[in-house]
């Protein structure tokens, strides 16, 4: 389960932000997960809820997850389309010369402190 490793990485980033900004507690963190990032949001939140209990800085911190849509670009016709609905083959021209624009990211979007 790589979600736990991601949680530890997020906690490390929040520890750094807290030190740099002299924060004693963080209330919430908003994470953006790409639609095809391979991270399961429910597992990520479960791991988060387990891990934060052990950190005074994050004891009451909740995680909110936003989904970023997966969008693919076709090099042949120049159009973008939804990756999940159509995969690698462009629905407009049938080309396989495509690449993922967005949707594989895992970002910390927002941190709210007390």
mmCIF file of C-alpha atoms in Angstrom:
data_model
loop_
_atom_site.group_PDB
_atom_site.id
_atom_site.type_symbol
_atom_site.label_atom_id
_atom_site.label_comp_id
_atom_site.label_asym_id
_atom_site.label_seq_id
_atom_site.Cartn_x
_atom_site.Cartn_y
_atom_site.Cartn_z
ATOM 1 C CA UNK A 1 0.000 0.000 0.000
ATOM 2 C CA UNK A 2 1.872 3.067 -1.246
ATOM 3 C CA UNK A 3 -0.718 5.395 0.268
ATOM 4 C CA UNK A 4 1.019 5.134 3.652
ATOM 5 C CA UNK A 5 4.327 6.236 2.118
ATOM 6 C CA UNK A 6 2.573 9.193 0.497
ATOM 7 C CA UNK A 7 1.045 10.123 3.861
ATOM 8 C CA UNK A 8 4.486 10.125 5.478
ATOM 9 C CA UNK A 9 5.779 12.344 2.668
ATOM 10 C CA UNK A 10 2.868 14.788 3.195
ATOM 11 C CA UNK A 11 3.526 14.818 6.951
ATOM 12 C CA UNK A 12 7.199 15.634 6.326
ATOM 13 C CA UNK A 13 6.169 18.519 4.052
ATOM 14 C CA UNK A 14 3.725 19.820 6.672
ATOM 15 C CA UNK A 15 6.402 19.599 9.379
ATOM 16 C CA UNK A 16 8.655 21.763 7.197
ATOM 17 C CA UNK A 17 5.900 24.313 6.523
ATOM 18 C CA UNK A 18 5.059 24.454 10.244
ATOM 19 C CA UNK A 19 8.690 25.105 11.197
ATOM 20 C CA UNK A 20 9.141 27.760 8.507
ATOM 21 C CA UNK A 21 5.953 29.564 9.612
ATOM 22 C CA UNK A 22 6.173 28.972 13.371
ATOM 23 C CA UNK A 23 2.895 27.007 13.468
ATOM 24 C CA UNK A 24 1.898 24.983 16.511
ATOM 25 C CA UNK A 25 -1.032 23.167 14.866
ATOM 26 C CA UNK A 26 -2.425 22.508 11.415
ATOM 27 C CA UNK A 27 -6.195 22.263 11.103
ATOM 28 C CA UNK A 28 -6.566 20.788 7.613
ATOM 29 C CA UNK A 29 -4.721 19.892 4.446
ATOM 30 C CA UNK A 30 -6.267 19.701 0.991
ATOM 31 C CA UNK A 31 -4.720 17.207 -1.400
ATOM 32 C CA UNK A 32 -5.286 17.114 -5.149
ATOM 33 C CA UNK A 33 -5.219 13.594 -6.582
ATOM 34 C CA UNK A 34 -5.082 12.995 -10.282
ATOM 35 C CA UNK A 35 -7.799 10.724 -11.595
ATOM 36 C CA UNK A 36 -5.189 8.228 -12.872
ATOM 37 C CA UNK A 37 -2.577 8.730 -10.126
ATOM 38 C CA UNK A 38 -3.004 5.121 -8.861
ATOM 39 C CA UNK A 39 -3.676 6.479 -5.356
ATOM 40 C CA UNK A 40 -6.945 5.371 -3.785
ATOM 41 C CA UNK A 41 -8.404 8.365 -1.951
ATOM 42 C CA UNK A 42 -10.168 6.286 0.712
ATOM 43 C CA UNK A 43 -6.941 4.425 1.554
ATOM 44 C CA UNK A 44 -5.029 7.694 1.669
ATOM 45 C CA UNK A 45 -7.499 9.204 4.144
ATOM 46 C CA UNK A 46 -7.514 6.019 6.265
ATOM 47 C CA UNK A 47 -3.705 6.065 6.448
ATOM 48 C CA UNK A 48 -3.810 9.774 7.241
ATOM 49 C CA UNK A 49 -6.272 9.302 10.106
ATOM 50 C CA UNK A 50 -4.019 6.604 11.586
ATOM 51 C CA UNK A 51 -0.750 8.531 11.180
ATOM 52 C CA UNK A 52 -1.797 11.958 12.484
ATOM 53 C CA UNK A 53 -2.783 10.598 15.889
ATOM 54 C CA UNK A 54 0.937 10.200 16.589
ATOM 55 C CA UNK A 55 1.869 13.824 15.747
ATOM 56 C CA UNK A 56 0.944 16.681 18.127
ATOM 57 C CA UNK A 57 1.162 19.199 15.259
ATOM 58 C CA UNK A 58 -1.444 17.239 13.261
ATOM 59 C CA UNK A 59 -3.513 15.577 15.971
ATOM 60 C CA UNK A 60 -6.770 17.289 14.910
ATOM 61 C CA UNK A 61 -5.815 17.802 11.260
ATOM 62 C CA UNK A 62 -8.253 16.517 8.660
ATOM 63 C CA UNK A 63 -7.420 15.659 5.092
ATOM 64 C CA UNK A 64 -9.638 16.761 2.238
ATOM 65 C CA UNK A 65 -9.144 15.221 -1.193
ATOM 66 C CA UNK A 66 -10.002 16.819 -4.532
ATOM 67 C CA UNK A 67 -9.890 14.845 -7.767
ATOM 68 C CA UNK A 68 -8.102 16.332 -10.761
ATOM 69 C CA UNK A 69 -9.512 15.053 -14.048
ATOM 70 C CA UNK A 70 -7.233 13.105 -16.378
ATOM 71 C CA UNK A 71 -6.853 14.879 -19.710
ATOM 72 C CA UNK A 72 -4.937 13.540 -22.713
ATOM 73 C CA UNK A 73 -3.632 15.559 -25.671
ATOM 74 C CA UNK A 74 -3.520 14.227 -29.232
ATOM 75 C CA UNK A 75 -0.441 15.250 -31.210
ATOM 76 C CA UNK A 76 -2.128 14.396 -34.508
ATOM 77 C CA UNK A 77 -5.260 16.561 -34.320
ATOM 78 C CA UNK A 78 -4.223 18.832 -31.442
ATOM 79 C CA UNK A 79 -7.330 18.215 -29.363
ATOM 80 C CA UNK A 80 -7.658 17.303 -25.690
ATOM 81 C CA UNK A 81 -10.039 14.694 -24.311
ATOM 82 C CA UNK A 82 -10.968 12.831 -21.128
ATOM 83 C CA UNK A 83 -8.477 10.039 -20.541
ATOM 84 C CA UNK A 84 -10.678 7.791 -18.433
ATOM 85 C CA UNK A 85 -13.484 7.744 -20.985
ATOM 86 C CA UNK A 86 -11.275 7.179 -24.042
ATOM 87 C CA UNK A 87 -7.862 5.835 -23.018
ATOM 88 C CA UNK A 88 -4.835 6.371 -25.236
ATOM 89 C CA UNK A 89 -6.665 6.432 -28.582
ATOM 90 C CA UNK A 90 -7.961 9.853 -29.584
ATOM 91 C CA UNK A 91 -11.763 9.782 -29.952
ATOM 92 C CA UNK A 92 -11.578 12.625 -32.505
ATOM 93 C CA UNK A 93 -9.129 11.209 -35.056
ATOM 94 C CA UNK A 94 -8.224 7.682 -33.896
ATOM 95 C CA UNK A 95 -4.535 8.468 -33.425
ATOM 96 C CA UNK A 96 -2.400 6.773 -30.772
ATOM 97 C CA UNK A 97 0.093 9.661 -30.769
ATOM 98 C CA UNK A 98 -1.208 10.994 -27.467
ATOM 99 C CA UNK A 99 0.142 11.940 -24.061
ATOM 100 C CA UNK A 100 -1.271 12.659 -20.621
ATOM 101 C CA UNK A 101 -1.555 16.376 -19.794
ATOM 102 C CA UNK A 102 -3.034 16.146 -16.309
ATOM 103 C CA UNK A 103 -4.396 13.525 -13.999
ATOM 104 C CA UNK A 104 -1.370 11.750 -12.525
ATOM 105 C CA UNK A 105 -0.506 14.455 -9.966
ATOM 106 C CA UNK A 106 -0.511 14.339 -6.200
ATOM 107 C CA UNK A 107 -0.337 17.904 -4.874
ATOM 108 C CA UNK A 108 -0.731 19.680 -1.578
ATOM 109 C CA UNK A 109 -3.165 22.397 -2.570
ATOM 110 C CA UNK A 110 -3.902 24.106 0.725
ATOM 111 C CA UNK A 111 -2.870 24.052 4.369
ATOM 112 C CA UNK A 112 -5.065 25.655 7.024
ATOM 113 C CA UNK A 113 -3.484 26.462 10.380
ATOM 114 C CA UNK A 114 -5.071 27.356 13.695
#
